[in-house]
Coordinates of C-alpha atoms and ligand atoms in Angstrom, one line a residue:
M45 CA -7.6 2.2 32.8
K46 CA -8.3 2.8 36.5
Y47 CA -7.0 5.9 38.2
N48 CA -6.6 6.8 41.8
I49 CA -9.3 9.4 41.9
E50 CA -8.1 11.0 45.1
K51 CA -4.6 11.6 43.6
I52 CA -6.2 12.9 40.3
N53 CA -8.3 15.3 42.4
E54 CA -5.1 16.6 44.2
I55 CA -3.4 17.2 40.8
G56 CA -6.5 19.0 39.6
K57 CA -6.5 21.3 42.6
L58 CA -2.8 22.0 42.1
L59 CA -3.2 22.7 38.5
A60 CA -6.0 25.2 39.3
E61 CA -3.6 27.1 41.4
I62 CA -1.0 27.1 38.7
V63 CA -3.4 28.3 36.1
E64 CA -4.7 31.0 38.5
E65 CA -1.1 32.2 39.0
A66 CA -0.5 32.2 35.3
L67 CA -3.6 34.4 34.7
A68 CA -2.9 36.6 37.7
G69 CA -1.7 39.5 35.5
E70 CA -4.9 39.6 33.5
K71 CA -8.0 41.7 34.3
K72 CA -10.4 39.3 35.8
E73 CA -13.4 40.5 33.9
E74 CA -11.5 40.0 30.6
I75 CA -10.6 36.3 31.2
R76 CA -12.7 34.0 29.1
I77 CA -13.1 30.2 29.3
A78 CA -10.9 29.8 26.2
D79 CA -8.0 31.5 28.1
I80 CA -8.4 29.2 31.0
E81 CA -8.6 26.2 28.7
M82 CA -5.4 27.2 26.9
E83 CA -3.5 27.7 30.2
V84 CA -4.7 24.2 31.4
R85 CA -3.7 22.6 28.1
E86 CA -0.2 24.2 28.2
S87 CA 0.3 23.2 31.8
L88 CA -1.0 19.7 31.2
R89 CA 1.5 19.4 28.5
E90 CA 4.3 20.3 31.0
V91 CA 2.9 17.8 33.4
G92 CA 2.8 15.2 30.7
R93 CA 6.5 15.7 29.9
R94 CA 7.5 15.6 33.5
T95 CA 5.4 12.5 34.1
L96 CA 7.0 10.6 31.2
Q97 CA 10.4 11.6 32.4
C98 CA 9.7 10.5 36.0
Y99 CA 8.2 7.3 34.8
L100 CA 11.1 6.3 32.6
E101 CA 13.7 7.4 35.2
N102 CA 11.9 5.5 38.0
A103 CA 11.7 2.4 35.8
D104 CA 15.4 2.6 35.2
R105 CA 16.4 3.1 38.8
E106 CA 18.0 -0.2 39.6
A107 CA 20.7 -0.5 36.9
E108 CA 22.4 -3.8 36.4
V109 CA 26.2 -4.1 36.4
T110 CA 26.2 -6.1 33.2
I111 CA 23.5 -6.9 30.6
A112 CA 23.5 -9.3 27.6
C113 CA 24.3 -7.9 24.2
R114 CA 22.3 -8.9 21.1
C115 CA 25.5 -10.3 19.6
G116 CA 25.6 -12.9 22.5
G117 CA 28.4 -11.0 24.4
K118 CA 28.1 -8.8 27.5
M119 CA 27.8 -5.1 28.1
E120 CA 28.8 -3.2 31.2
Y121 CA 27.2 -0.3 32.9
Q122 CA 29.0 2.9 31.9
R123 CA 27.2 5.9 33.3
Q124 CA 23.9 7.8 33.4
R125 CA 23.3 9.3 30.0
A126 CA 20.7 11.8 28.8
A127 CA 18.4 11.1 25.8
T128 CA 15.8 13.2 24.1
I129 CA 12.6 12.1 22.4
W130 CA 9.5 13.8 20.9
S131 CA 6.3 12.6 22.5
V132 CA 2.7 13.9 22.2
F133 CA 3.7 16.3 25.0
G134 CA 6.6 17.7 23.0
K135 CA 10.3 17.4 23.2
M136 CA 11.5 15.8 26.5
S137 CA 14.8 14.6 28.0
Y138 CA 15.5 11.8 30.5
E139 CA 18.5 10.2 32.1
R140 CA 19.0 6.5 31.9
A141 CA 21.7 3.8 32.4
Y142 CA 23.9 3.4 29.4
Y143 CA 25.8 0.2 28.7
A144 CA 28.7 -0.6 26.4
G145 CA 32.1 -2.4 26.3
C146 CA 31.0 -5.5 24.4
G147 CA 33.5 -6.8 21.8
C148 CA 31.1 -5.9 19.0
G149 CA 31.5 -2.2 19.8
K150 CA 27.8 -1.5 20.3
G151 CA 26.2 0.4 23.2
C152 CA 22.6 0.6 24.4
A153 CA 20.3 1.7 27.2
S154 CA 18.1 -1.2 28.3
I155 CA 15.2 1.1 29.2
D156 CA 15.0 2.3 25.6
E157 CA 14.9 -1.2 24.3
Q158 CA 12.3 -2.2 26.9
Y159 CA 9.9 0.6 25.9
G160 CA 10.7 0.7 22.2
I161 CA 12.2 4.2 22.4
E162 CA 14.5 5.5 19.7
P163 CA 16.4 8.5 21.2
G164 CA 16.2 11.6 19.0
K165 CA 13.1 10.3 17.3
V166 CA 9.3 10.5 17.9
T167 CA 7.4 8.1 20.1
A168 CA 4.9 5.7 18.5
G169 CA 2.0 7.7 20.0
L170 CA 3.1 10.9 18.4
A171 CA 4.1 9.1 15.2
Q172 CA 0.5 7.9 14.6
L173 CA -0.8 11.4 15.0
L174 CA 1.7 12.8 12.5
A175 CA 0.9 10.0 10.0
L176 CA -2.8 10.7 10.4
S177 CA -2.2 14.2 9.4
G178 CA 0.1 13.2 6.6
I179 CA -2.4 10.9 4.9
D180 CA -5.0 13.6 4.9
K181 CA -3.2 16.9 4.3
S182 CA -0.2 18.2 2.6
F183 CA 2.8 17.9 4.9
E184 CA 3.1 21.7 4.9
E185 CA -0.5 22.3 6.0
G186 CA -0.2 19.4 8.5
Q187 CA 2.5 21.3 10.3
E188 CA 0.2 24.2 11.1
W189 CA -2.8 22.0 11.7
L190 CA -0.9 19.8 14.2
K191 CA 0.4 22.7 16.0
A192 CA -3.1 23.8 16.9
F193 CA -3.7 20.4 18.5
L194 CA -0.4 19.6 20.0
L195 CA 0.7 23.1 20.9
F196 CA 4.2 22.6 19.6
E197 CA 5.8 22.5 16.2
I198 CA 6.9 19.5 14.3
S199 CA 8.8 19.7 11.1
E200 CA 7.3 19.0 7.7
N201 CA 10.0 16.4 7.1
T202 CA 9.1 14.5 10.3
I203 CA 5.5 14.3 9.3
R204 CA 6.5 13.0 5.9
A205 CA 8.9 10.5 7.4
E206 CA 6.3 9.1 9.9
T207 CA 3.6 8.9 7.3
Q208 CA 5.8 7.1 4.9
C209 CA 7.1 4.9 7.7
L210 CA 3.6 3.5 8.1
G211 CA 3.3 3.2 4.3
E212 CA 6.5 1.2 4.3
L213 CA 5.2 -1.1 7.1
Q214 CA 2.1 -1.7 5.0
R215 CA 4.2 -2.4 1.9
K216 CA 6.2 -5.0 3.8
A217 CA 3.0 -6.6 5.2
E218 CA 1.6 -6.8 1.6
E219 CA 4.9 -8.3 0.3
E220 CA 4.7 -11.0 3.0
W221 CA 1.1 -11.6 2.3
I222 CA 1.8 -11.9 -1.4
Q223 CA 4.6 -14.4 -0.8
E224 CA 2.3 -16.5 1.5
M225 CA -0.6 -16.5 -0.9
H226 CA 1.6 -17.7 -3.7
N227 CA 3.0 -20.5 -1.7
E228 CA 1.2 -23.8 -2.3
T229 CA 1.8 -25.2 1.2
A230 CA 0.5 -22.0 2.9
L231 CA -2.5 -22.0 0.6
Q232 CA -3.3 -25.7 1.4
K233 CA -3.1 -25.0 5.1
R234 CA -5.4 -22.1 4.6
E235 CA -7.9 -24.3 2.8
Q236 CA -8.4 -26.3 6.0
L237 CA -9.2 -23.2 8.1
V238 CA -12.9 -23.0 9.0
V239 CA -13.8 -19.4 8.4
Q240 CA -17.0 -17.8 9.6
Q241 CA -16.8 -14.3 8.2
V242 CA -17.1 -15.2 4.6
P243 CA -20.0 -13.1 3.1
D244 CA -22.4 -14.7 0.6
R245 CA -21.5 -12.2 -2.0
L246 CA -18.4 -10.1 -2.4
Y247 CA -17.6 -7.4 -5.0
G248 CA -14.3 -6.3 -6.4
S249 CA -13.6 -3.2 -8.5
M250 CA -10.4 -1.9 -10.0
D251 CA -9.3 1.3 -11.6
A252 CA -6.3 3.5 -12.1
A253 CA -5.7 7.2 -11.6
K254 CA -2.8 9.3 -12.8
V255 CA -0.2 10.7 -10.4
R256 CA 2.5 13.2 -11.4
I257 CA 6.0 12.0 -10.4
E258 CA 8.7 14.6 -10.2
P259 CA 11.5 14.2 -12.6
R260 CA 14.7 13.1 -10.9
A261 CA 18.2 14.1 -11.8
K262 CA 20.4 11.1 -12.3
Q263 CA 24.1 11.6 -11.4
G264 CA 26.1 12.8 -14.3
K265 CA 23.1 12.9 -16.6
K266 CA 21.2 15.8 -17.9
V267 CA 18.0 16.5 -15.9
E268 CA 15.0 15.4 -17.9
M269 CA 12.4 17.9 -17.1
Q270 CA 9.6 15.9 -18.7
E271 CA 6.7 15.3 -16.5
D272 CA 6.2 11.7 -15.6
W273 CA 2.6 10.6 -15.1
R274 CA 2.2 7.2 -13.6
D275 CA -0.9 5.1 -13.0
M276 CA -1.9 4.4 -9.4
K277 CA -3.8 1.2 -9.7
I278 CA -6.4 0.6 -7.0
V279 CA -8.5 -2.4 -6.0
C280 CA -11.5 -2.2 -3.7
W281 CA -13.2 -5.2 -2.1
Y282 CA -16.6 -4.6 -0.7
E283 CA -20.1 -5.9 0.1
G284 CA -23.4 -4.5 -1.0
E285 CA -26.1 -3.4 1.3
F286 CA -29.7 -2.4 0.6
V287 CA -30.5 1.3 1.4
P288 CA -33.9 1.6 3.1
S289 CA -36.1 4.3 1.5
N290 CA -36.0 6.7 4.5
Q291 CA -32.2 6.8 4.3
R292 CA -31.9 7.6 0.6
S293 CA -30.2 10.7 -0.6
V294 CA -31.7 12.8 -3.4
R295 CA -29.5 11.1 -5.9
Q296 CA -30.3 7.7 -4.5
K297 CA -34.1 8.5 -4.7
K298 CA -33.7 9.4 -8.4
K299 CA -31.8 6.2 -8.9
A300 CA -34.5 4.2 -7.1
Q301 CA -37.1 5.5 -9.4
R302 CA -35.4 4.0 -12.3
E303 CA -33.7 0.9 -10.8
G304 CA -36.2 -0.1 -8.2
T305 CA -33.7 -0.6 -5.4
V306 CA -30.6 1.2 -4.2
F307 CA -27.5 -0.5 -2.9
R308 CA -24.5 0.9 -1.1
A309 CA -21.1 -0.5 -0.4
K310 CA -19.9 -1.5 3.0
N311 CA -16.8 -3.0 4.5
K312 CA -14.6 -1.5 1.9
H313 CA -11.0 -2.6 1.7
Y314 CA -8.6 -0.7 -0.6
S315 CA -5.1 -1.7 -1.8
C316 CA -3.0 0.3 -4.3
D317 CA 0.3 0.5 -6.0
I318 CA 2.1 2.1 -8.9
T319 CA 3.3 -0.9 -10.8
E320 CA 2.8 -3.0 -13.9
A321 CA -0.4 -5.0 -14.2
E322 CA 1.3 -8.3 -13.7
Q323 CA 2.8 -7.3 -10.4
F324 CA -0.5 -5.6 -9.4
G325 CA -2.2 -8.9 -10.1
K326 CA -0.3 -10.5 -7.2
L327 CA -1.6 -7.8 -4.9
L328 CA -5.1 -8.3 -6.3
W329 CA -4.8 -12.0 -5.4
A330 CA -3.3 -11.5 -2.0
S331 CA -5.6 -8.7 -0.9
G332 CA -8.5 -10.8 -2.2
C333 CA -7.5 -13.7 0.0
A334 CA -7.5 -11.4 3.0
V335 CA -11.3 -10.9 2.5
Y336 CA -11.9 -14.5 1.3
A337 CA -12.5 -13.5 -2.3
D338 CA -11.2 -17.0 -3.2
R339 CA -13.9 -18.7 -1.1
V340 CA -16.9 -16.5 -1.3
P341 CA -19.9 -18.3 -3.0
E342 CA -20.5 -15.3 -5.3
L343 CA -17.8 -13.0 -6.5
V344 CA -18.8 -10.1 -8.7
F345 CA -16.4 -7.7 -10.5
V346 CA -17.8 -4.3 -11.5
C347 CA -15.2 -2.3 -13.4
D348 CA -14.8 -0.1 -16.4
G349 CA -13.7 -1.6 -19.7
A350 CA -9.9 -1.4 -19.4
T351 CA -8.3 -4.5 -20.9
W352 CA -5.7 -5.0 -18.1
I353 CA -8.4 -5.2 -15.5
W354 CA -10.4 -8.0 -17.2
K355 CA -7.2 -9.9 -17.9
L356 CA -6.3 -9.9 -14.3
V357 CA -9.9 -10.8 -13.2
S358 CA -10.0 -13.8 -15.6
H359 CA -6.6 -15.0 -14.6
Y360 CA -7.0 -14.8 -10.8
Y361 CA -10.8 -15.3 -10.4
P362 CA -12.0 -17.2 -13.5
N363 CA -15.3 -18.0 -11.9
A364 CA -16.2 -14.4 -11.0
I365 CA -19.1 -12.6 -12.6
Q366 CA -17.8 -9.8 -14.7
I367 CA -19.9 -6.6 -15.2
V368 CA -18.9 -3.5 -17.1
D369 CA -19.8 -0.4 -15.1
W370 CA -23.2 0.8 -16.3
Y371 CA -22.3 4.5 -16.2
H372 CA -19.3 4.0 -18.5
A373 CA -21.4 2.1 -21.0
E374 CA -24.2 4.7 -20.9
E375 CA -21.7 7.5 -21.3
R376 CA -20.4 5.8 -24.6
L377 CA -23.9 6.1 -26.0
E378 CA -24.1 9.8 -25.1
Q379 CA -20.8 10.4 -26.8
I380 CA -22.0 8.7 -30.0
A381 CA -25.3 10.6 -29.9
E382 CA -23.4 13.9 -29.6
E383 CA -21.1 13.1 -32.6
A384 CA -23.6 11.5 -34.9
F385 CA -26.6 13.8 -34.5
S386 CA -26.3 17.5 -34.7
D387 CA -30.1 17.8 -34.6
L388 CA -31.3 17.6 -31.0
E389 CA -34.7 16.4 -32.1
E390 CA -33.1 13.4 -33.7
R391 CA -30.5 12.9 -31.1
Q392 CA -32.7 12.6 -28.0
P393 CA -35.1 9.9 -29.2
W394 CA -32.2 7.8 -30.5
L395 CA -30.3 8.1 -27.2
E396 CA -33.4 7.2 -25.2
Q397 CA -34.2 4.2 -27.3
I398 CA -30.6 2.8 -27.3
T399 CA -30.1 3.5 -23.7
E400 CA -33.2 1.5 -23.0
A401 CA -31.9 -1.4 -25.0
L402 CA -28.6 -1.2 -23.1
W403 CA -30.5 -1.2 -19.8
H404 CA -32.2 -4.4 -20.8
G405 CA -28.9 -5.9 -21.9
N406 CA -29.9 -6.1 -25.6
I407 CA -26.3 -5.5 -26.7
E408 CA -27.1 -6.9 -30.1
V409 CA -29.5 -4.0 -30.7
V410 CA -26.9 -1.5 -29.3
M411 CA -24.3 -2.9 -31.7
E412 CA -26.6 -2.7 -34.7
A413 CA -27.3 0.9 -33.9
C414 CA -23.5 1.6 -33.7
Q415 CA -23.0 -0.3 -36.9
S416 CA -25.5 1.9 -38.8
L417 CA -23.8 5.0 -37.5
S418 CA -20.2 3.8 -37.9
Q419 CA -19.9 5.5 -41.4
K420 CA -20.5 9.0 -40.1
S421 CA -19.2 8.6 -36.5
S422 CA -15.8 7.4 -35.5
V423 CA -16.9 7.3 -31.9
A424 CA -19.7 4.8 -33.0
K425 CA -17.1 2.7 -34.8
Q426 CA -14.9 2.5 -31.7
A427 CA -17.9 1.8 -29.6
L428 CA -18.7 -1.2 -31.7
T429 CA -15.5 -2.9 -30.7
Y430 CA -16.1 -1.9 -27.1
F431 CA -19.6 -3.4 -27.0
S432 CA -18.7 -6.5 -28.9
N433 CA -15.7 -7.2 -26.6
N434 CA -17.8 -6.7 -23.5
M435 CA -21.1 -8.1 -24.6
E436 CA -21.5 -10.7 -21.9
R437 CA -20.4 -8.2 -19.3
M438 CA -23.4 -6.0 -20.2
R439 CA -26.3 -8.3 -19.7
Y440 CA -27.7 -5.7 -17.3
A441 CA -31.3 -7.0 -17.2
Q442 CA -29.9 -10.4 -16.0
F443 CA -27.6 -8.7 -13.5
R444 CA -30.3 -6.5 -12.1
A445 CA -32.6 -9.6 -11.7
S446 CA -29.9 -11.2 -9.7
G447 CA -29.6 -8.1 -7.5
Y448 CA -26.1 -7.2 -8.5
L449 CA -24.6 -3.8 -8.2
I450 CA -24.0 -2.6 -11.8
G451 CA -22.2 0.7 -11.1
S452 CA -18.5 0.9 -10.1
G453 CA -19.0 4.2 -8.1
V454 CA -17.1 2.7 -5.2
I455 CA -13.8 2.5 -7.0
E456 CA -14.3 5.9 -8.6
S457 CA -14.8 7.5 -5.3
G458 CA -11.9 5.4 -4.1
C459 CA -9.7 6.9 -6.8
K460 CA -10.8 10.4 -5.7
Q461 CA -10.2 9.7 -2.0
I462 CA -6.8 8.1 -2.4
V463 CA -5.4 10.1 -5.4
S464 CA -7.3 13.4 -6.0
R465 CA -7.8 14.3 -2.4
R466 CA -4.3 13.6 -1.2
L467 CA -1.7 13.0 -4.0
K468 CA -3.1 15.9 -6.1
L469 CA -3.4 18.5 -3.5
P470 CA -2.0 21.9 -4.6
G471 CA 1.7 22.1 -4.4
A472 CA 2.1 18.4 -4.0
Q473 CA 5.4 17.0 -5.3
W474 CA 6.1 13.3 -5.2
N475 CA 8.9 11.0 -5.9
L476 CA 7.7 7.5 -6.8
D477 CA 8.2 6.0 -3.3
G478 CA 6.7 8.9 -1.5
A479 CA 3.5 8.7 -3.6
I480 CA 3.2 5.0 -3.2
L481 CA 3.8 4.9 0.6
T482 CA 1.5 7.8 1.4
A483 CA -1.2 6.2 -0.7
K484 CA -0.7 2.8 0.9
A485 CA -1.0 4.4 4.4
R486 CA -4.1 6.2 3.3
C487 CA -5.7 3.0 2.0
V488 CA -5.2 1.4 5.4
W489 CA -7.0 4.3 7.0
L490 CA -9.9 4.2 4.5
S491 CA -10.2 0.4 5.0
G492 CA -10.5 0.8 8.8
H493 CA -7.3 -1.0 9.7
W494 CA -5.4 2.0 11.0
Q495 CA -4.9 0.7 14.5
D496 CA -3.5 -2.6 13.3
L497 CA -0.9 -0.7 11.3
V498 CA -0.1 1.7 14.2
S499 CA 0.5 -1.2 16.6
K500 CA 3.1 -2.6 14.1
R501 CA 4.8 0.8 14.3
S502 CA 5.2 0.6 18.0
L503 CA 6.8 -2.9 17.7
L504 CA 9.4 -1.7 15.3
P505 CA 12.8 -3.3 16.1
L506 CA 15.2 -0.6 17.1
A507 CA 18.2 0.1 15.0
I508 CA 21.1 -0.1 17.5
Ligands
ZN199 ZN1 27.8 -7.1 21.4

């Protein structure tokens, strides 16, 4: 944006005078830069409100006598009518031409329609800041936090509403996307598109994390005070990237010693929902299409051993390479060792030997070891089923030779970021929709698509 520098300079000079007047009562030697800054911020906020008001009123100066109504009829000019909105500068009022008198009984202000203003509500610019706080902090904490930035107070409920409004927009977008990606004609059309940004290799990981949903009192029924824990299912799509040795963390250096190389994930895209596996599969498919999982030359799923996950992968992406997360598999061996050997001197060599076999993908050796312990260890007995069900997903030597990531750390950190760090904050209380919508909005932020979502918010059709 280009500004008229001379006019801006004039405003600066005027503001300096205003600030000086405001600080006139203070002892000069006690005034600090922070005091001046705060005075400037406060007065800029006033200027901002006044500017918005002037702009809107100027834009509305030449009122029409009649305008078209949405129903097809006509509305007539009634009078100048005041409206109030909350903008990033705070609460502000303005006067604008108001129209009514159509047979349908509706009334409107054309300036509000033109600029997408909903009287009594917040502007899109403020809404996105509120939502940004809402996906990161409890709504209660957000209120205090935002006040420090905005210099005025916004209610907890407004922050919640705007956060979940963005979540709702994302849910609608996903629903549309799901419909489109399950429509044969749309899919065929998509086939013909020439796409350049398909990576050579794409990864997918899924997992679930528990969220506590508040019990709800149904009308006329006794309140069930039982806690309701629901699974938030999450999928992450990402690409792998080699980490150069000078950029490795201590943990990554340790990893490199054993594994030779270290990869990290980039271009992460998250989607989530609290729903049954079957419905989640539709989101898996649609969100995958958005990153060309259906077209990528090599698709690799790295997940833990949950049955619902592999069922969905096999159904939607039958050609994908399936890998059980190395760390989950390794952990199984540790659990067995702990239960089967009380003697540390026996335990450690066994664990090292079997972990080595697992590392080389010799699952037959791992299974034999579990078999021989299954009499005295129930964990070993269960693990036997686990290893035999997932045998082909644990050929780690082969996977490493192909340069695949074998750990699902991405989705585990995703669960933490989406669920633990927001939905499980102290004092958090969620109804089902609130949890889903807040998490969906958070996923959009973590996937780097926040601005796309925000621009949809500013295009919301107005409820007249
Ligand atoms: Zn009408």
